[in-house]
């Protein structure tokens, strides 16, 4: 079904792990991969069996960013035909929206270097787990471009405007442990323990209250533009919606019966 990545299903289909599978080019992004990623995220988001989605990479890298050979032919006048803008609008922006608006938790498992759009693919998910040997680099300026894949939106919110500027302007490599200290990512594990530790977290999410997590995710985004009063009103609405779910009824019953 998918040509650019492999999908592993775990916990009776509750967890779907997408492994970018173009290791010979360090899982660099191309139009087909971007389209397939969006399709998979949207399909898993609609599947009631699926309760958690993860994105990782095969080989030595998580994702080396855009495959430039796929994006442009340098012999053409790309500044005249707006090819780059069309790629951003038609392929990157829909993927960003699919990930950020999904009702399911989406987690990045960064197994190696995450560069350019690959770094932002990791950082736009709900949270990011990485191996100690991984690093992140917003290397857009190195080839004369700006951070896309929602880089100008998320990066300042993750690390602040000053540090975002520093990382974006210089393309500095940020080792995983430093990225955690800066608040860019959620957690880091030794390479040898990464699979075990990350799957413990994914396993928890695969049996967690998916609707409540989805509503929390949505509320976090709306808080960016809401006043405190608007956010308090929104919380009351979403809380009622969560309370009407099967997850809430099961959670209360399990608590009273002193079981999971």
mmCIF file of C-alpha atoms in Angstrom, residues 24-242:
data_model
loop_
_atom_site.group_PDB
_atom_site.id
_atom_site.type_symbol
_atom_site.label_atom_id
_atom_site.label_comp_id
_atom_site.label_asym_id
_atom_site.label_seq_id
_atom_site.Cartn_x
_atom_site.Cartn_y
_atom_site.Cartn_z
ATOM 1 C CA UNK A 24 19.993 4.986 1.184
ATOM 2 C CA UNK A 25 19.065 8.704 1.147
ATOM 3 C CA UNK A 26 18.746 8.977 4.939
ATOM 4 C CA UNK A 27 14.950 8.971 4.675
ATOM 5 C CA UNK A 28 14.909 12.331 2.923
ATOM 6 C CA UNK A 29 11.450 13.534 2.022
ATOM 7 C CA UNK A 30 10.008 13.447 -1.465
ATOM 8 C CA UNK A 31 6.581 14.230 -2.853
ATOM 9 C CA UNK A 32 5.406 10.617 -2.797
ATOM 10 C CA UNK A 33 6.554 10.120 0.800
ATOM 11 C CA UNK A 34 4.884 13.333 1.954
ATOM 12 C CA UNK A 35 1.625 12.345 0.243
ATOM 13 C CA UNK A 36 1.746 8.825 1.660
ATOM 14 C CA UNK A 37 2.533 10.090 5.169
ATOM 15 C CA UNK A 38 -0.451 12.386 5.090
ATOM 16 C CA UNK A 39 -2.670 9.566 3.823
ATOM 17 C CA UNK A 40 -1.492 7.184 6.557
ATOM 18 C CA UNK A 41 -1.931 9.737 9.353
ATOM 19 C CA UNK A 42 -5.438 10.571 8.162
ATOM 20 C CA UNK A 43 -6.415 6.913 7.733
ATOM 21 C CA UNK A 44 -5.143 5.912 11.176
ATOM 22 C CA UNK A 45 -6.847 8.958 12.648
ATOM 23 C CA UNK A 46 -10.210 7.725 11.351
ATOM 24 C CA UNK A 47 -9.658 4.097 12.375
ATOM 25 C CA UNK A 48 -11.395 3.538 15.729
ATOM 26 C CA UNK A 49 -9.093 0.623 16.517
ATOM 27 C CA UNK A 50 -5.998 2.840 16.394
ATOM 28 C CA UNK A 51 -5.241 4.768 19.566
ATOM 29 C CA UNK A 52 -1.654 5.895 18.979
ATOM 30 C CA UNK A 53 0.577 6.667 15.975
ATOM 31 C CA UNK A 54 4.372 6.849 15.950
ATOM 32 C CA UNK A 55 6.841 7.990 13.283
ATOM 33 C CA UNK A 56 10.434 6.736 13.130
ATOM 34 C CA UNK A 57 13.123 5.935 10.557
ATOM 35 C CA UNK A 58 14.949 2.904 9.237
ATOM 36 C CA UNK A 59 18.719 2.984 9.030
ATOM 37 C CA UNK A 60 21.079 5.556 10.506
ATOM 38 C CA UNK A 61 18.857 8.646 10.227
ATOM 39 C CA UNK A 62 15.396 9.740 11.270
ATOM 40 C CA UNK A 63 15.027 12.094 8.318
ATOM 41 C CA UNK A 64 17.541 14.246 6.425
ATOM 42 C CA UNK A 65 14.910 16.740 5.264
ATOM 43 C CA UNK A 66 13.736 17.457 1.741
ATOM 44 C CA UNK A 67 15.270 15.462 -1.081
ATOM 45 C CA UNK A 68 16.468 18.423 -3.152
ATOM 46 C CA UNK A 69 16.742 16.378 -6.346
ATOM 47 C CA UNK A 70 13.040 15.611 -6.034
ATOM 48 C CA UNK A 71 12.149 19.231 -5.298
ATOM 49 C CA UNK A 72 13.866 21.259 -8.005
ATOM 50 C CA UNK A 73 15.856 21.093 -11.172
ATOM 51 C CA UNK A 74 18.520 23.726 -10.725
ATOM 52 C CA UNK A 75 18.620 24.225 -14.495
ATOM 53 C CA UNK A 76 15.118 25.641 -14.355
ATOM 54 C CA UNK A 77 14.200 29.112 -13.126
ATOM 55 C CA UNK A 78 12.495 27.974 -9.941
ATOM 56 C CA UNK A 79 12.046 31.583 -8.812
ATOM 57 C CA UNK A 80 9.805 32.184 -11.827
ATOM 58 C CA UNK A 81 7.508 29.179 -11.718
ATOM 59 C CA UNK A 82 7.020 29.048 -7.910
ATOM 60 C CA UNK A 83 7.837 25.351 -7.768
ATOM 61 C CA UNK A 84 9.083 25.544 -4.172
ATOM 62 C CA UNK A 85 5.937 27.352 -3.024
ATOM 63 C CA UNK A 86 3.752 24.721 -4.699
ATOM 64 C CA UNK A 87 5.611 21.922 -2.910
ATOM 65 C CA UNK A 88 5.128 23.662 0.449
ATOM 66 C CA UNK A 89 1.433 24.323 -0.197
ATOM 67 C CA UNK A 90 0.552 20.989 -1.817
ATOM 68 C CA UNK A 91 2.678 18.562 0.206
ATOM 69 C CA UNK A 92 4.133 19.980 3.423
ATOM 70 C CA UNK A 93 1.269 22.098 4.707
ATOM 71 C CA UNK A 94 -1.368 19.337 4.375
ATOM 72 C CA UNK A 95 0.908 16.922 6.265
ATOM 73 C CA UNK A 96 1.456 19.449 9.068
ATOM 74 C CA UNK A 97 -2.299 19.956 9.368
ATOM 75 C CA UNK A 98 -2.972 16.208 9.344
ATOM 76 C CA UNK A 99 -0.497 15.655 12.199
ATOM 77 C CA UNK A 100 -1.447 18.630 14.340
ATOM 78 C CA UNK A 101 -5.212 18.212 13.898
ATOM 79 C CA UNK A 102 -5.284 14.433 14.345
ATOM 80 C CA UNK A 103 -7.456 13.259 17.216
ATOM 81 C CA UNK A 104 -4.902 10.560 18.001
ATOM 82 C CA UNK A 105 -1.585 11.113 19.819
ATOM 83 C CA UNK A 106 1.294 11.159 17.323
ATOM 84 C CA UNK A 107 4.785 10.579 18.707
ATOM 85 C CA UNK A 108 8.176 10.924 17.000
ATOM 86 C CA UNK A 109 10.812 8.282 17.715
ATOM 87 C CA UNK A 110 14.005 9.958 16.540
ATOM 88 C CA UNK A 111 16.527 7.199 15.927
ATOM 89 C CA UNK A 112 19.226 9.376 14.321
ATOM 90 C CA UNK A 113 19.883 12.775 12.716
ATOM 91 C CA UNK A 114 16.809 14.928 12.060
ATOM 92 C CA UNK A 115 17.682 17.774 9.720
ATOM 93 C CA UNK A 116 15.738 20.618 8.112
ATOM 94 C CA UNK A 117 12.172 19.533 7.370
ATOM 95 C CA UNK A 118 13.071 16.222 9.034
ATOM 96 C CA UNK A 119 13.743 18.040 12.290
ATOM 97 C CA UNK A 120 10.428 19.849 12.031
ATOM 98 C CA UNK A 121 8.613 16.599 11.200
ATOM 99 C CA UNK A 122 9.895 15.346 14.553
ATOM 100 C CA UNK A 123 9.058 18.519 16.452
ATOM 101 C CA UNK A 124 5.484 19.077 15.209
ATOM 102 C CA UNK A 125 4.259 15.800 16.674
ATOM 103 C CA UNK A 126 2.690 15.754 20.127
ATOM 104 C CA UNK A 127 6.010 14.917 21.701
ATOM 105 C CA UNK A 128 9.395 13.643 20.637
ATOM 106 C CA UNK A 129 11.558 10.831 22.017
ATOM 107 C CA UNK A 130 15.148 10.455 20.825
ATOM 108 C CA UNK A 131 18.219 8.289 21.129
ATOM 109 C CA UNK A 132 21.307 9.792 22.762
ATOM 110 C CA UNK A 133 23.177 9.675 19.455
ATOM 111 C CA UNK A 134 20.509 11.654 17.578
ATOM 112 C CA UNK A 135 20.735 15.355 16.826
ATOM 113 C CA UNK A 136 18.525 18.086 15.376
ATOM 114 C CA UNK A 137 19.494 20.791 12.905
ATOM 115 C CA UNK A 138 17.332 23.540 11.418
ATOM 116 C CA UNK A 139 19.612 23.745 8.412
ATOM 117 C CA UNK A 140 17.291 25.656 6.077
ATOM 118 C CA UNK A 141 19.424 28.817 6.017
ATOM 119 C CA UNK A 142 22.427 26.741 4.920
ATOM 120 C CA UNK A 143 20.792 26.408 1.501
ATOM 121 C CA UNK A 144 19.144 29.834 1.501
ATOM 122 C CA UNK A 145 15.661 28.889 2.688
ATOM 123 C CA UNK A 146 13.455 29.610 5.714
ATOM 124 C CA UNK A 147 12.132 26.990 8.185
ATOM 125 C CA UNK A 148 8.944 25.542 6.731
ATOM 126 C CA UNK A 149 6.963 22.503 7.919
ATOM 127 C CA UNK A 150 5.590 24.930 10.551
ATOM 128 C CA UNK A 151 9.120 25.741 11.724
ATOM 129 C CA UNK A 152 8.432 29.445 12.145
ATOM 130 C CA UNK A 153 5.326 28.591 14.193
ATOM 131 C CA UNK A 154 6.529 25.825 16.482
ATOM 132 C CA UNK A 155 10.206 26.535 17.058
ATOM 133 C CA UNK A 156 9.734 29.916 18.841
ATOM 134 C CA UNK A 157 7.006 28.348 20.958
ATOM 135 C CA UNK A 158 9.263 25.469 21.959
ATOM 136 C CA UNK A 159 12.463 27.365 22.773
ATOM 137 C CA UNK A 160 11.636 31.104 22.664
ATOM 138 C CA UNK A 161 12.310 33.695 19.949
ATOM 139 C CA UNK A 162 15.975 34.318 20.799
ATOM 140 C CA UNK A 163 17.025 30.685 20.695
ATOM 141 C CA UNK A 164 14.778 29.953 17.724
ATOM 142 C CA UNK A 165 16.569 32.666 15.785
ATOM 143 C CA UNK A 166 19.951 31.318 16.791
ATOM 144 C CA UNK A 167 19.116 27.763 15.761
ATOM 145 C CA UNK A 168 17.400 28.771 12.518
ATOM 146 C CA UNK A 169 20.016 31.305 11.396
ATOM 147 C CA UNK A 170 23.018 29.071 12.109
ATOM 148 C CA UNK A 171 21.688 25.556 11.495
ATOM 149 C CA UNK A 172 23.522 24.509 14.670
ATOM 150 C CA UNK A 173 23.469 20.790 15.416
ATOM 151 C CA UNK A 174 21.665 20.221 18.710
ATOM 152 C CA UNK A 175 22.461 16.857 20.345
ATOM 153 C CA UNK A 176 19.455 15.036 21.761
ATOM 154 C CA UNK A 177 20.400 15.623 25.408
ATOM 155 C CA UNK A 178 20.790 19.351 24.774
ATOM 156 C CA UNK A 179 17.494 19.400 22.866
ATOM 157 C CA UNK A 180 15.788 17.936 25.922
ATOM 158 C CA UNK A 181 17.327 20.574 28.205
ATOM 159 C CA UNK A 182 16.145 23.311 25.835
ATOM 160 C CA UNK A 183 12.581 21.976 25.842
ATOM 161 C CA UNK A 184 12.675 21.028 22.160
ATOM 162 C CA UNK A 185 11.913 17.359 22.853
ATOM 163 C CA UNK A 186 10.342 15.341 25.651
ATOM 164 C CA UNK A 187 12.882 12.653 26.518
ATOM 165 C CA UNK A 188 16.119 10.900 25.551
ATOM 166 C CA UNK A 189 17.172 7.286 26.071
ATOM 167 C CA UNK A 190 20.450 5.415 25.531
ATOM 168 C CA UNK A 191 20.587 3.926 22.049
ATOM 169 C CA UNK A 192 20.590 0.356 23.350
ATOM 170 C CA UNK A 193 17.472 1.014 25.449
ATOM 171 C CA UNK A 194 15.598 3.246 23.020
ATOM 172 C CA UNK A 195 13.243 0.644 21.557
ATOM 173 C CA UNK A 196 12.305 -0.776 24.952
ATOM 174 C CA UNK A 197 11.839 2.573 26.709
ATOM 175 C CA UNK A 198 9.937 4.251 23.884
ATOM 176 C CA UNK A 199 7.595 1.283 23.452
ATOM 177 C CA UNK A 200 6.749 1.390 27.153
ATOM 178 C CA UNK A 201 5.447 4.917 26.572
ATOM 179 C CA UNK A 202 3.696 4.006 23.338
ATOM 180 C CA UNK A 203 2.121 1.024 25.060
ATOM 181 C CA UNK A 204 0.727 3.296 27.768
ATOM 182 C CA UNK A 205 -0.765 5.639 25.158
ATOM 183 C CA UNK A 206 -2.206 2.714 23.211
ATOM 184 C CA UNK A 207 -4.397 1.844 26.191
ATOM 185 C CA UNK A 208 -5.006 5.400 27.424
ATOM 186 C CA UNK A 209 -8.064 7.656 27.063
ATOM 187 C CA UNK A 210 -7.693 8.548 23.394
ATOM 188 C CA UNK A 211 -10.622 10.956 23.239
ATOM 189 C CA UNK A 212 -9.385 12.911 26.265
ATOM 190 C CA UNK A 213 -5.887 13.063 24.767
ATOM 191 C CA UNK A 214 -7.306 14.314 21.473
ATOM 192 C CA UNK A 215 -9.335 17.005 23.219
ATOM 193 C CA UNK A 216 -6.292 18.023 25.295
ATOM 194 C CA UNK A 217 -4.252 18.308 22.107
ATOM 195 C CA UNK A 218 -6.926 20.491 20.514
ATOM 196 C CA UNK A 219 -7.224 22.676 23.615
ATOM 197 C CA UNK A 220 -3.460 23.246 23.694
ATOM 198 C CA UNK A 221 -3.573 24.642 20.158
ATOM 199 C CA UNK A 222 -6.575 26.851 20.795
ATOM 200 C CA UNK A 223 -4.915 28.254 23.923
ATOM 201 C CA UNK A 224 -2.371 29.973 21.659
ATOM 202 C CA UNK A 225 -4.959 32.528 20.565
ATOM 203 C CA UNK A 226 -7.569 32.411 23.354
ATOM 204 C CA UNK A 227 -7.931 34.696 26.336
ATOM 205 C CA UNK A 228 -7.989 33.059 29.772
ATOM 206 C CA UNK A 229 -11.781 33.443 29.902
ATOM 207 C CA UNK A 230 -12.175 31.874 26.458
ATOM 208 C CA UNK A 231 -9.921 28.992 27.423
ATOM 209 C CA UNK A 232 -11.807 28.350 30.669
ATOM 210 C CA UNK A 233 -15.063 28.220 28.706
ATOM 211 C CA UNK A 234 -13.460 25.867 26.192
ATOM 212 C CA UNK A 235 -12.219 23.590 28.970
ATOM 213 C CA UNK A 236 -15.741 23.244 30.339
ATOM 214 C CA UNK A 237 -17.040 22.232 26.899
ATOM 215 C CA UNK A 238 -14.271 19.750 26.218
ATOM 216 C CA UNK A 239 -14.480 18.324 29.724
ATOM 217 C CA UNK A 240 -18.152 17.551 29.227
ATOM 218 C CA UNK A 241 -17.363 15.911 25.893
ATOM 219 C CA UNK A 242 -14.661 13.776 27.543
#
